[in-house]
PDB file of C-alpha atoms in Angstrom:
ATOM      1  CA  UNK Y 475     -46.948  33.552  -9.117  1.00  0.00           C
ATOM      2  CA  UNK Y 476     -48.035  31.194  -6.858  1.00  0.00           C
ATOM      3  CA  UNK Y 477     -46.292  28.759  -7.243  1.00  0.00           C
ATOM      4  CA  UNK Y 478     -44.019  27.643  -3.847  1.00  0.00           C
ATOM      5  CA  UNK Y 479     -41.236  25.840  -3.633  1.00  0.00           C
ATOM      6  CA  UNK Y 480     -40.045  23.958  -1.169  1.00  0.00           C
ATOM      7  CA  UNK Y 481     -38.629  26.639   1.567  1.00  0.00           C
ATOM      8  CA  UNK Y 482     -41.834  27.582   0.627  1.00  0.00           C
ATOM      9  CA  UNK Y 483     -41.624  30.835  -0.859  1.00  0.00           C
ATOM     10  CA  UNK Y 484     -43.233  32.291  -3.964  1.00  0.00           C
ATOM     11  CA  UNK Y 485     -41.087  32.016  -7.253  1.00  0.00           C
ATOM     12  CA  UNK Y 486     -40.189  35.580  -8.316  1.00  0.00           C
ATOM     13  CA  UNK Y 487     -40.551  37.183  -4.228  1.00  0.00           C
ATOM     14  CA  UNK Y 488     -37.402  38.885  -3.429  1.00  0.00           C
ATOM     15  CA  UNK Y 489     -35.922  42.570  -3.195  1.00  0.00           C
ATOM     16  CA  UNK Y 490     -35.627  45.184  -6.929  1.00  0.00           C
ATOM     17  CA  UNK Y 491     -33.289  45.229  -8.829  1.00  0.00           C
ATOM     18  CA  UNK Y 492     -31.723  48.347  -8.215  1.00  0.00           C
ATOM     19  CA  UNK Y 493     -30.546  50.165 -10.729  1.00  0.00           C
ATOM     20  CA  UNK Y 494     -26.991  49.408 -12.993  1.00  0.00           C
ATOM     21  CA  UNK Y 495     -26.541  46.623 -11.105  1.00  0.00           C
ATOM     22  CA  UNK Y 496     -26.698  42.903 -12.735  1.00  0.00           C
ATOM     23  CA  UNK Y 497     -28.614  40.816 -11.515  1.00  0.00           C
ATOM     24  CA  UNK Y 498     -26.373  36.562 -10.215  1.00  0.00           C
ATOM     25  CA  UNK Y 499     -27.240  33.836 -11.974  1.00  0.00           C
ATOM     26  CA  UNK Y 500     -26.585  32.375 -15.381  1.00  0.00           C
ATOM     27  CA  UNK Y 501     -23.503  34.007 -16.854  1.00  0.00           C
ATOM     28  CA  UNK Y 502     -24.693  33.393 -20.692  1.00  0.00           C
ATOM     29  CA  UNK Y 503     -27.595  36.162 -19.015  1.00  0.00           C
ATOM     30  CA  UNK Y 504     -27.640  39.958 -17.628  1.00  0.00           C
ATOM     31  CA  UNK Y 505     -30.896  41.931 -16.704  1.00  0.00           C
ATOM     32  CA  UNK Y 506     -31.460  45.811 -16.284  1.00  0.00           C
ATOM     33  CA  UNK Y 507     -33.780  47.250 -14.693  1.00  0.00           C
ATOM     34  CA  UNK Y 508     -35.842  49.435 -16.936  1.00  0.00           C
ATOM     35  CA  UNK Y 509     -37.849  51.954 -15.177  1.00  0.00           C
ATOM     36  CA  UNK Y 510     -40.405  49.588 -13.939  1.00  0.00           C
ATOM     37  CA  UNK Y 511     -40.210  46.441 -14.963  1.00  0.00           C
ATOM     38  CA  UNK Y 512     -36.423  43.925 -15.383  1.00  0.00           C
ATOM     39  CA  UNK Y 513     -35.726  43.915 -19.274  1.00  0.00           C
ATOM     40  CA  UNK Y 514     -34.212  40.522 -21.172  1.00  0.00           C
ATOM     41  CA  UNK Y 515     -29.718  40.703 -22.670  1.00  0.00           C
ATOM     42  CA  UNK Y 516     -28.320  38.121 -23.964  1.00  0.00           C
ATOM     43  CA  UNK Y 517     -24.257  39.077 -23.507  1.00  0.00           C
ATOM     44  CA  UNK Y 518     -22.543  39.163 -26.943  1.00  0.00           C
ATOM     45  CA  UNK Y 519     -20.473  37.434 -28.731  1.00  0.00           C
ATOM     46  CA  UNK Y 520     -16.771  38.770 -29.748  1.00  0.00           C
ATOM     47  CA  UNK Y 521     -14.375  35.966 -31.244  1.00  0.00           C
ATOM     48  CA  UNK Y 522     -10.932  35.563 -29.215  1.00  0.00           C
ATOM     49  CA  UNK Y 523      -7.742  37.111 -30.791  1.00  0.00           C
ATOM     50  CA  UNK Y 524      -5.173  35.879 -31.802  1.00  0.00           C
ATOM     51  CA  UNK Y 525      -2.699  38.244 -31.734  1.00  0.00           C
ATOM     52  CA  UNK Y 526      -1.794  36.960 -34.931  1.00  0.00           C
ATOM     53  CA  UNK Y 527       0.547  40.417 -34.801  1.00  0.00           C
ATOM     54  CA  UNK Y 528       2.251  39.868 -32.315  1.00  0.00           C
ATOM     55  CA  UNK Y 529       3.313  36.541 -33.293  1.00  0.00           C
ATOM     56  CA  UNK Y 530       5.094  37.281 -35.812  1.00  0.00           C
ATOM     57  CA  UNK Y 531       6.362  40.885 -34.050  1.00  0.00           C
ATOM     58  CA  UNK Y 532       8.200  38.565 -31.683  1.00  0.00           C
ATOM     59  CA  UNK Y 533       9.499  35.961 -34.978  1.00  0.00           C
ATOM     60  CA  UNK Y 534      11.053  39.139 -36.566  1.00  0.00           C
ATOM     61  CA  UNK Y 535      13.083  40.458 -33.315  1.00  0.00           C
ATOM     62  CA  UNK Y 536      13.003  38.511 -30.235  1.00  0.00           C
ATOM     63  CA  UNK Y 537      13.433  34.353 -29.968  1.00  0.00           C
ATOM     64  CA  UNK Y 538      12.591  32.872 -33.649  1.00  0.00           C
ATOM     65  CA  UNK Y 539      11.617  28.551 -32.221  1.00  0.00           C
ATOM     66  CA  UNK Y 540       9.363  29.822 -30.134  1.00  0.00           C
ATOM     67  CA  UNK Y 541       7.456  32.685 -31.938  1.00  0.00           C
ATOM     68  CA  UNK Y 542       7.479  30.203 -34.816  1.00  0.00           C
ATOM     69  CA  UNK Y 543       5.363  28.649 -32.027  1.00  0.00           C
ATOM     70  CA  UNK Y 544       3.082  31.178 -31.028  1.00  0.00           C
ATOM     71  CA  UNK Y 545       2.236  31.794 -34.774  1.00  0.00           C
ATOM     72  CA  UNK Y 546       1.411  28.030 -34.997  1.00  0.00           C
ATOM     73  CA  UNK Y 547      -1.028  28.027 -31.851  1.00  0.00           C
ATOM     74  CA  UNK Y 548      -2.279  32.196 -33.710  1.00  0.00           C
ATOM     75  CA  UNK Y 549      -3.348  29.839 -36.973  1.00  0.00           C
ATOM     76  CA  UNK Y 550      -5.769  27.468 -35.134  1.00  0.00           C
ATOM     77  CA  UNK Y 551      -6.374  30.272 -33.406  1.00  0.00           C
ATOM     78  CA  UNK Y 552      -8.521  30.764 -36.734  1.00  0.00           C
ATOM     79  CA  UNK Y 553      -8.950  27.464 -38.094  1.00  0.00           C
ATOM     80  CA  UNK Y 554     -11.151  26.751 -34.810  1.00  0.00           C
ATOM     81  CA  UNK Y 555     -13.162  28.779 -35.176  1.00  0.00           C
ATOM     82  CA  UNK Y 556     -13.337  28.582 -38.404  1.00  0.00           C
ATOM     83  CA  UNK Y 557     -14.575  24.782 -37.937  1.00  0.00           C
ATOM     84  CA  UNK Y 558     -17.419  26.413 -34.836  1.00  0.00           C
ATOM     85  CA  UNK Y 559     -15.071  24.800 -31.233  1.00  0.00           C
ATOM     86  CA  UNK Y 560     -14.635  28.307 -30.593  1.00  0.00           C
ATOM     87  CA  UNK Y 561     -14.450  26.551 -26.626  1.00  0.00           C
ATOM     88  CA  UNK Y 562     -10.978  25.730 -28.285  1.00  0.00           C
ATOM     89  CA  UNK Y 563     -10.508  29.059 -29.941  1.00  0.00           C
ATOM     90  CA  UNK Y 564     -10.502  30.860 -26.604  1.00  0.00           C
ATOM     91  CA  UNK Y 565      -7.879  28.135 -25.616  1.00  0.00           C
ATOM     92  CA  UNK Y 566      -5.752  29.065 -28.707  1.00  0.00           C
ATOM     93  CA  UNK Y 567      -5.611  32.455 -27.598  1.00  0.00           C
ATOM     94  CA  UNK Y 568      -4.749  31.981 -24.351  1.00  0.00           C
ATOM     95  CA  UNK Y 569      -1.551  29.456 -26.130  1.00  0.00           C
ATOM     96  CA  UNK Y 570      -0.789  32.172 -29.124  1.00  0.00           C
ATOM     97  CA  UNK Y 571      -0.855  35.088 -25.353  1.00  0.00           C
ATOM     98  CA  UNK Y 572       1.480  33.308 -23.706  1.00  0.00           C
ATOM     99  CA  UNK Y 573       4.330  31.910 -26.024  1.00  0.00           C
ATOM    100  CA  UNK Y 574       4.539  35.661 -27.660  1.00  0.00           C
ATOM    101  CA  UNK Y 575       4.306  37.345 -24.158  1.00  0.00           C
ATOM    102  CA  UNK Y 576       7.374  33.725 -24.004  1.00  0.00           C
ATOM    103  CA  UNK Y 577       9.137  34.593 -26.779  1.00  0.00           C
ATOM    104  CA  UNK Y 578       9.323  38.287 -26.360  1.00  0.00           C
ATOM    105  CA  UNK Y 579      10.851  37.978 -22.895  1.00  0.00           C
ATOM    106  CA  UNK Y 580      12.710  35.789 -23.855  1.00  0.00           C
ATOM    107  CA  UNK Y 581      14.434  37.518 -26.986  1.00  0.00           C
ATOM    108  CA  UNK Y 582      14.558  41.143 -24.064  1.00  0.00           C
ATOM    109  CA  UNK Y 583      16.927  38.162 -21.701  1.00  0.00           C
ATOM    110  CA  UNK Y 584      19.058  37.092 -24.268  1.00  0.00           C
ATOM    111  CA  UNK Y 585      19.218  40.751 -26.638  1.00  0.00           C
ATOM    112  CA  UNK Y 586      20.079  42.541 -22.780  1.00  0.00           C
ATOM    113  CA  UNK Y 587      23.008  39.990 -22.172  1.00  0.00           C
ATOM    114  CA  UNK Y 588      24.057  40.568 -25.688  1.00  0.00           C
ATOM    115  CA  UNK Y 589      25.426  44.140 -24.361  1.00  0.00           C
ATOM    116  CA  UNK Y 590      26.072  43.213 -20.749  1.00  0.00           C
ATOM    117  CA  UNK Y 591      29.020  41.012 -21.825  1.00  0.00           C
ATOM    118  CA  UNK Y 592      29.525  43.839 -24.134  1.00  0.00           C
ATOM    119  CA  UNK Y 593      29.229  46.732 -21.900  1.00  0.00           C
ATOM    120  CA  UNK Y 594      31.831  44.609 -19.606  1.00  0.00           C
ATOM    121  CA  UNK Y 595      34.205  43.488 -22.459  1.00  0.00           C
ATOM    122  CA  UNK Y 596      34.589  47.049 -23.217  1.00  0.00           C
ATOM    123  CA  UNK Y 597      35.125  47.549 -20.166  1.00  0.00           C
ATOM    124  CA  UNK Y 598      37.779  45.052 -19.074  1.00  0.00           C
ATOM    125  CA  UNK Y 599      39.418  45.662 -22.232  1.00  0.00           C
ATOM    126  CA  UNK Y 600      39.225  49.307 -21.182  1.00  0.00           C
ATOM    127  CA  UNK Y 601      40.955  49.086 -17.984  1.00  0.00           C
ATOM    128  CA  UNK Y 602      44.465  46.063 -19.578  1.00  0.00           C
ATOM    129  CA  UNK Y 603      45.173  48.495 -22.556  1.00  0.00           C
ATOM    130  CA  UNK Y 604      46.724  51.096 -19.857  1.00  0.00           C
ATOM    131  CA  UNK Y 605      50.156  51.087 -20.418  1.00  0.00           C
ATOM    132  CA  UNK Y 606      52.484  51.668 -17.114  1.00  0.00           C
ATOM    133  CA  UNK Y 607      53.202  55.247 -18.349  1.00  0.00           C
ATOM    134  CA  UNK Y 608      49.209  55.827 -17.602  1.00  0.00           C
ATOM    135  CA  UNK Y 609      49.005  56.749 -22.268  1.00  0.00           C
ATOM    136  CA  UNK Y 610      45.718  55.267 -23.112  1.00  0.00           C
ATOM    137  CA  UNK Y 611      46.870  52.541 -26.641  1.00  0.00           C
ATOM    138  CA  UNK Y 612      44.108  51.463 -29.325  1.00  0.00           C
ATOM    139  CA  UNK Y 613      43.584  48.060 -29.191  1.00  0.00           C
ATOM    140  CA  UNK Y 614      40.305  47.000 -31.332  1.00  0.00           C
ATOM    141  CA  UNK Y 615      38.368  44.471 -30.824  1.00  0.00           C
TER     142      UNK Y 615
END
């Protein structure tokens, strides 16, 4: 521990970590203080979500064109993981999520717009179906 850096401080010199805090530095590694020593724990890799269920749901229920794009992006996640391209799989996962959300929002907007227009059409028909005597006449659409 007598090695010196350019600034005159010894390597490894500094304050000890407090209990429960992570040491800053390489994001792939984490250090926790256990008693009097420091224990190294490598970061565990988790597979990115492919959002296939969400993509299928929005394809069937909300917006077919955008849902198909979401399904294609979801299959890219699995394909890229199988080939070992984890960065590409994570990018495809984010893309599948975005396309699924876009399909959901688009589908909900179309459904709410259609319902609002139907309600307005029914309300307009109900207002215009009164005759001068005030009696309501049934006029089916």
